[in-house]
Coordinates of C-alpha atoms and ligand atoms in Angstrom, one line a residue:
M1 CA 117.5 107.3 103.9
G2 CA 119.0 105.9 107.1
D3 CA 116.6 107.2 109.7
F4 CA 113.3 107.1 107.9
I5 CA 110.6 105.4 110.1
V6 CA 107.2 104.6 108.5
S7 CA 104.5 106.8 109.9
A8 CA 102.5 103.8 111.0
R9 CA 105.3 103.1 113.5
K10 CA 106.4 106.6 114.2
Y11 CA 102.8 107.6 115.1
R12 CA 101.8 104.6 117.1
P13 CA 99.6 106.3 120.0
Q14 CA 101.2 105.9 123.3
T15 CA 98.2 106.8 125.5
F16 CA 94.6 105.8 125.8
D17 CA 93.4 109.2 124.7
T18 CA 95.3 109.4 121.6
V19 CA 93.9 106.2 120.1
V20 CA 91.5 107.3 117.4
G21 CA 88.0 106.2 117.1
Q22 CA 87.9 103.6 119.8
K23 CA 86.7 105.7 122.7
S24 CA 84.3 103.3 124.3
I25 CA 86.9 100.7 124.5
T26 CA 89.7 102.9 125.9
N27 CA 87.2 104.5 128.4
T28 CA 86.1 101.1 129.6
L29 CA 89.7 100.0 130.1
K30 CA 90.5 103.3 132.0
N31 CA 87.6 102.8 134.2
A32 CA 88.5 99.2 134.8
I33 CA 92.1 100.2 135.9
K34 CA 90.7 103.0 138.0
N35 CA 88.2 100.7 139.9
E36 CA 90.8 97.9 140.0
H37 CA 88.4 95.7 138.3
L38 CA 90.4 94.6 135.4
A39 CA 89.6 91.3 133.7
Q40 CA 92.5 88.9 133.1
A41 CA 91.6 87.8 129.7
F42 CA 90.6 90.0 126.9
L43 CA 89.7 89.3 123.2
F44 CA 90.4 92.2 121.0
C45 CA 88.5 91.7 117.6
G46 CA 88.4 93.9 114.5
T47 CA 89.9 94.3 111.0
R48 CA 93.6 95.0 110.4
G49 CA 95.2 98.2 111.4
V50 CA 92.4 99.6 113.8
G51 CA 94.4 99.7 116.9
K52 CA 94.2 96.3 118.6
T53 CA 97.9 95.8 119.2
T54 CA 98.4 99.4 120.0
T55 CA 95.6 99.4 122.7
A56 CA 97.0 96.2 124.2
R57 CA 100.4 97.8 124.6
I58 CA 99.1 100.9 126.1
L59 CA 97.2 98.7 128.5
A60 CA 100.4 96.8 129.5
K61 CA 102.3 100.0 130.1
T62 CA 99.5 101.8 132.0
I63 CA 98.8 99.0 134.6
N64 CA 102.6 98.6 135.3
C65 CA 103.2 102.4 135.6
F66 CA 104.3 103.5 139.1
N67 CA 103.0 107.0 138.7
R68 CA 99.7 106.9 136.8
T69 CA 98.2 110.2 135.9
E70 CA 94.8 111.4 137.3
A71 CA 93.4 110.8 133.7
I72 CA 94.7 107.1 134.1
E73 CA 97.5 107.3 131.7
A74 CA 101.1 106.1 131.9
C75 CA 103.5 108.8 133.2
D76 CA 106.1 108.0 130.6
S77 CA 109.0 108.7 133.0
C78 CA 109.0 106.1 135.7
D79 CA 111.3 103.0 135.5
S80 CA 108.6 100.8 134.3
C81 CA 107.4 103.3 131.5
E82 CA 111.0 103.8 130.5
S83 CA 111.6 100.0 130.0
F84 CA 108.4 99.9 128.0
N85 CA 109.4 102.8 126.0
S86 CA 112.8 101.5 125.0
G87 CA 111.2 98.0 124.3
A88 CA 113.1 96.3 127.1
S89 CA 110.3 95.6 129.5
L90 CA 110.0 92.0 130.6
N91 CA 106.3 92.6 131.6
I92 CA 105.1 92.4 128.1
Y93 CA 105.4 89.3 125.9
E94 CA 104.1 89.3 122.3
L95 CA 103.4 86.0 120.7
D96 CA 102.5 85.9 117.0
G97 CA 99.9 83.2 116.8
A98 CA 100.3 82.8 113.0
S99 CA 104.0 81.6 113.2
N100 CA 104.0 80.1 116.7
N101 CA 100.7 78.3 116.8
G102 CA 101.7 74.8 118.0
V103 CA 101.3 73.0 121.3
E104 CA 104.9 73.4 122.1
D105 CA 104.8 77.2 121.6
I106 CA 101.8 77.5 124.0
R107 CA 103.5 75.2 126.6
N108 CA 106.5 77.5 126.5
L109 CA 104.2 80.3 127.2
I110 CA 102.4 78.7 130.1
D111 CA 105.9 77.9 131.6
Q112 CA 106.6 81.7 131.5
V113 CA 103.3 82.7 132.9
R114 CA 104.0 81.1 136.3
I115 CA 106.9 83.5 136.9
A116 CA 105.9 86.7 138.7
P117 CA 107.1 90.1 137.4
Q118 CA 110.3 91.6 138.7
L119 CA 109.3 95.1 138.3
G120 CA 105.7 96.4 138.3
D121 CA 102.6 94.5 139.0
F122 CA 101.5 92.6 135.9
K123 CA 102.9 90.6 133.2
V124 CA 100.8 91.1 129.9
Y125 CA 100.7 88.4 127.2
I126 CA 99.6 89.4 123.9
I127 CA 98.7 86.7 121.4
D128 CA 98.2 88.1 118.1
E129 CA 96.2 86.3 115.2
V130 CA 95.0 84.0 117.9
H131 CA 92.6 82.3 115.4
M132 CA 95.7 80.7 113.9
L133 CA 96.4 78.5 116.9
T134 CA 96.0 74.7 116.3
P135 CA 93.0 73.1 118.2
S136 CA 95.5 71.2 120.4
A137 CA 97.3 74.5 121.2
F138 CA 94.0 76.1 122.1
N139 CA 93.3 73.0 124.4
A140 CA 96.6 73.5 126.1
F141 CA 95.8 77.1 126.8
L142 CA 92.3 76.7 128.1
K143 CA 93.2 75.9 131.7
T144 CA 95.8 78.8 132.0
L145 CA 93.2 81.1 130.5
E146 CA 90.5 80.1 133.0
E147 CA 92.6 80.4 136.2
P148 CA 95.7 82.6 135.4
P149 CA 98.0 83.6 138.2
K150 CA 97.2 87.0 139.8
H151 CA 100.0 88.8 137.9
A152 CA 99.0 87.6 134.5
I153 CA 96.9 89.3 131.9
F154 CA 96.1 87.9 128.5
I155 CA 95.1 89.9 125.5
L156 CA 94.2 87.7 122.6
A157 CA 93.8 89.7 119.3
T158 CA 92.1 88.5 116.1
T159 CA 90.8 89.7 112.9
E160 CA 88.5 86.8 112.6
K161 CA 86.4 86.4 115.6
H162 CA 84.2 83.8 114.0
R163 CA 87.1 81.4 114.2
I164 CA 87.6 81.6 117.9
I165 CA 86.0 78.5 119.7
P166 CA 83.3 79.2 122.1
T167 CA 85.3 77.8 125.0
I168 CA 87.7 80.6 124.5
L169 CA 85.1 83.3 123.8
S170 CA 83.3 82.5 127.2
R171 CA 86.5 83.0 129.1
C172 CA 87.3 86.5 127.7
Q173 CA 86.1 89.9 128.1
I174 CA 85.4 90.7 124.3
F175 CA 86.0 94.2 122.8
D176 CA 85.0 94.8 119.2
F177 CA 87.2 97.4 117.6
S178 CA 85.3 99.5 114.9
R179 CA 86.5 100.5 111.6
I180 CA 87.6 104.1 111.9
K181 CA 85.5 106.8 110.3
V182 CA 86.7 108.5 107.2
K183 CA 86.5 111.9 108.9
D184 CA 88.6 110.7 111.9
I185 CA 91.2 109.2 109.5
A186 CA 91.4 112.4 107.5
D187 CA 91.8 114.5 110.7
H188 CA 94.6 112.3 111.8
L189 CA 96.4 112.6 108.6
V190 CA 96.0 116.4 108.7
D191 CA 97.7 116.2 112.1
I192 CA 100.6 114.1 110.9
A193 CA 101.1 116.1 107.8
K194 CA 101.5 119.3 110.0
K195 CA 104.0 117.4 112.3
E196 CA 106.0 116.2 109.2
N197 CA 105.9 119.6 107.5
V198 CA 104.2 118.2 104.5
K199 CA 101.8 120.5 102.6
A200 CA 98.7 118.6 101.6
E201 CA 95.3 119.6 100.1
P202 CA 92.5 118.6 102.4
E203 CA 90.7 116.7 99.5
A204 CA 93.8 114.6 99.0
L205 CA 93.9 113.4 102.5
H206 CA 90.2 112.8 102.6
M207 CA 90.7 110.6 99.5
I208 CA 93.4 108.5 101.1
A209 CA 91.2 108.2 104.1
M210 CA 88.3 106.9 102.0
K211 CA 90.5 104.5 100.2
A212 CA 91.8 103.0 103.6
D213 CA 88.3 101.5 104.2
G214 CA 88.4 102.1 108.0
A215 CA 92.0 100.8 108.5
L216 CA 94.3 103.6 109.9
R217 CA 97.5 101.7 109.2
D218 CA 96.6 101.5 105.6
A219 CA 95.9 105.1 105.4
L220 CA 99.3 105.8 106.9
S221 CA 101.1 103.6 104.5
V222 CA 99.5 105.2 101.4
F223 CA 100.2 108.5 103.0
D224 CA 104.0 107.7 103.1
Q225 CA 104.0 106.5 99.6
I226 CA 102.4 109.6 98.3
V227 CA 104.6 111.9 100.4
T228 CA 107.5 110.4 98.6
F229 CA 105.9 110.7 95.2
S230 CA 104.8 114.2 95.6
E231 CA 108.0 115.5 97.3
N232 CA 106.1 116.8 100.4
N233 CA 103.3 118.7 98.6
I234 CA 100.3 116.4 98.3
T235 CA 97.7 117.4 95.8
Y236 CA 94.3 115.7 95.1
Q237 CA 95.4 114.9 91.7
D238 CA 98.5 113.1 93.0
V239 CA 96.3 110.9 95.1
I240 CA 93.9 109.9 92.4
N241 CA 96.6 109.3 90.0
N242 CA 98.6 107.2 92.4
L243 CA 95.8 105.2 93.8
H244 CA 94.1 104.8 90.5
I245 CA 90.9 106.3 91.7
L246 CA 88.4 107.7 89.3
D247 CA 87.9 111.5 89.9
Y248 CA 84.5 112.4 91.4
D249 CA 84.1 114.6 88.3
Y250 CA 83.6 111.7 86.0
F251 CA 80.6 110.5 88.0
F252 CA 79.1 114.0 88.0
K253 CA 79.6 114.1 84.3
F254 CA 78.0 110.7 83.7
T255 CA 74.9 111.6 85.6
E256 CA 74.6 114.9 83.9
F257 CA 74.7 113.1 80.4
A258 CA 72.4 110.6 81.6
D259 CA 69.9 113.2 82.7
K260 CA 70.3 114.7 79.2
E261 CA 69.7 111.5 77.6
D262 CA 73.0 111.9 75.8
I263 CA 74.0 108.3 75.0
P264 CA 77.0 109.2 72.7
S265 CA 78.7 111.4 75.3
C266 CA 78.3 108.7 77.9
L267 CA 79.8 106.0 75.7
L268 CA 82.7 108.2 74.7
L269 CA 83.5 109.0 78.3
F270 CA 83.3 105.4 79.4
N271 CA 85.8 104.7 76.5
E272 CA 88.1 107.4 77.9
I273 CA 88.0 105.6 81.3
V274 CA 88.7 102.2 79.9
E275 CA 91.5 103.6 77.8
N276 CA 93.0 105.0 80.9
G277 CA 93.3 101.5 82.2
F278 CA 90.4 101.7 84.8
D279 CA 88.7 98.4 85.7
S280 CA 85.1 98.6 84.4
H281 CA 83.7 96.6 87.4
N282 CA 85.1 99.2 89.8
F283 CA 83.5 101.8 87.5
I284 CA 80.1 100.3 88.0
N285 CA 80.5 100.3 91.8
G286 CA 81.8 103.7 91.8
L287 CA 78.9 105.0 89.8
S288 CA 76.6 103.2 92.1
S289 CA 78.1 104.9 95.1
H290 CA 77.7 108.2 93.2
Y291 CA 73.9 107.6 92.9
R292 CA 73.7 106.5 96.5
N293 CA 75.3 109.8 97.5
L294 CA 72.8 111.6 95.5
L295 CA 70.0 109.7 97.2
V296 CA 71.2 110.6 100.7
C297 CA 71.6 114.2 99.7
K298 CA 67.7 114.3 98.8
N299 CA 67.0 114.9 102.5
P300 CA 69.0 117.2 104.7
K301 CA 68.8 114.7 107.6
S302 CA 70.4 111.8 105.6
A303 CA 73.0 114.2 103.9
D304 CA 75.0 113.8 106.9
L305 CA 75.7 110.3 105.8
L306 CA 77.7 111.7 102.9
E307 CA 81.4 110.9 103.5
V308 CA 83.1 113.3 100.9
P309 CA 85.2 116.4 101.3
D310 CA 83.3 119.7 101.9
G311 CA 83.9 121.1 98.5
I312 CA 82.5 118.0 96.8
K313 CA 79.5 117.9 99.2
D314 CA 78.2 121.1 97.7
K315 CA 78.5 119.6 94.3
Y316 CA 76.4 116.5 95.4
L317 CA 73.8 118.8 97.0
K318 CA 73.4 120.6 93.7
Q319 CA 73.1 117.7 91.5
A320 CA 70.8 115.9 93.8
N321 CA 68.5 118.9 93.5
E322 CA 68.4 118.6 89.8
I323 CA 67.5 114.8 89.6
D324 CA 64.2 113.1 90.4
V325 CA 64.3 110.6 93.3
N326 CA 62.6 108.0 91.1
I327 CA 65.3 108.4 88.4
I328 CA 68.0 107.8 91.2
M329 CA 66.3 104.6 92.5
R330 CA 66.0 103.2 88.9
A331 CA 69.6 104.1 88.2
L332 CA 70.7 102.2 91.4
N333 CA 68.6 99.3 90.3
A334 CA 70.1 99.1 86.9
L335 CA 73.6 99.5 88.2
S336 CA 73.0 96.8 90.9
K337 CA 71.9 94.4 88.1
A338 CA 75.0 95.1 86.1
D339 CA 77.2 94.6 89.2
V340 CA 75.6 91.2 89.7
S341 CA 75.9 90.0 86.1
Y342 CA 79.3 91.4 85.5
K343 CA 81.5 88.4 86.6
S344 CA 79.5 85.9 84.4
A345 CA 79.2 88.1 81.4
K346 CA 81.1 87.2 78.3
N347 CA 81.2 90.7 77.0
Q348 CA 81.8 92.8 80.1
R349 CA 82.4 96.0 78.2
L350 CA 79.0 95.7 76.3
L351 CA 77.3 94.9 79.6
V352 CA 78.5 98.1 80.9
E353 CA 77.7 100.0 77.8
V354 CA 74.0 98.7 77.8
C355 CA 73.8 99.7 81.3
L356 CA 74.8 103.2 80.5
M357 CA 72.3 103.3 77.7
E358 CA 69.6 102.2 80.3
L359 CA 70.6 105.0 82.6
C360 CA 70.2 107.5 79.6
S361 CA 66.7 106.2 79.0
L362 CA 65.2 106.2 82.5
K363 CA 63.4 109.4 81.9
Q364 CA 61.7 108.2 78.7
E365 CA 60.5 105.1 80.6
Q366 CA 59.1 107.1 83.3
E367 CA 57.3 109.4 80.9
K368 CA 55.9 106.3 79.1
K369 CA 54.6 104.9 82.4
K370 CA 52.6 108.1 83.3
P371 CA 48.9 107.6 82.3
Ligands
LIG1 N1 92.9 103.6 116.5 C1 94.0 104.0 116.1 N2 94.4 105.3 116.4 C2 95.7 105.8 116.1 N3 96.5 105.1 115.3 C3 96.2 103.8 115.0 C4 94.9 103.3 115.2 N4 94.8 102.1 114.7 C5 95.9 101.8 114.0 N5 96.7 103.0 114.0 C6 98.1 103.1 113.4 O1 98.3 101.9 112.7 C7 99.4 101.2 113.3 C8 99.0 99.8 113.5 O2 98.0 99.7 114.5 P1 97.9 98.3 115.3 O3 99.1 97.4 115.3 O4 97.3 98.7 116.5 O5 96.7 97.6 114.4 P2 96.1 96.1 114.7 O6 94.6 96.5 114.9 O7 96.7 95.4 115.7 O8 96.2 95.5 113.3 P3 96.5 93.9 112.9 O9 95.2 93.2 112.9 O10 96.9 94.1 111.5 O11 97.4 93.4 113.9 C9 99.8 101.9 114.5 O12 101.1 101.9 114.8 C10 99.2 103.3 114.4 O13 100.2 104.1 113.7
LIG2 MG1 98.0 93.7 115.6
LIG3 ZN1 105.1 105.4 134.4

């Protein structure tokens, strides 16, 4: 137990090139370092766990490295790199804006900023969750941010860009970190599973990636949890059981029943889902995504928008072929209505059941409308 390190920490990228899914940002930073054109104040925005702190640390290490590589990466072996790697460098200062958000904290920081670095060229100040600073702390900070000493670089990070005041925004170079694509997360997990000698079905890792909703850290935490559960052999079934996800198969079945206008089978299947403890609002949204996936599969061009494992992609293409595009559109419409009314409905189960019956009747309605 003693030496277990969570994957999110163990696999924090150490170079620009190993940061997943943020190429335009890491390339811009590398070019700025190469051309000695680095800004002194940055704002890194984006949702949780997409690489903001990681990139800030890599930047700090790289600009202080004595032997930067041709590819503008830190050498990882000079004195400065070693002090960074052991967490002992005095050239990086991380302040958590959520817990140190008062004027006094910022004054302490400003006092520090005046002191030039002992080793290396730059001191990098990372202020995480910067939107949590109080207005007076912000004000105390403005002057320093506008005219920092030559050796100081500020990296402000936030998950809530809209809460940053314009006077700060206009003094920073802004980088918007993107959510990471399902495929990129899944590939990253495959890599890590290999390194950890964990056997894993590709569909299982893909499912974890989907569930992470763009945040790589979340994906890694879930991965750890399921590794423990499955004793180093992750199956698709483990993942859906653990994450309480409805198997794709359910949605394929519903769509098939609806196509056959088989109301009883639909209702029985829904009953099974409820009895297994699944939330019926999530069910409605899952079924909507399913029809959305069928819709994008109607055209080979948009089929690329499908973010599912390859084996399941074939099933989508097949089912999409069997169902009329008008029926898909109407199904989406009915589901969207159910989604909107769900919260305010007194009898939510009935609402879903009526919606399912509607899905089973779409063909009939369409027939009726024909002249
Ligand atoms: N783009 C990425 N490439 C590779 N690993 C990543 C990436 N983003 C996050 N991770 C993984 O998640 C962990 C946390 O990432 P990081 O601290 O950079 O997130 P953050 O964007 O600062 O999130 P927060 O807003 O919660 O502070 C890293 O240690 C790493 O393992
Ligand atoms: Mg962070
Ligand atoms: Zn170095």
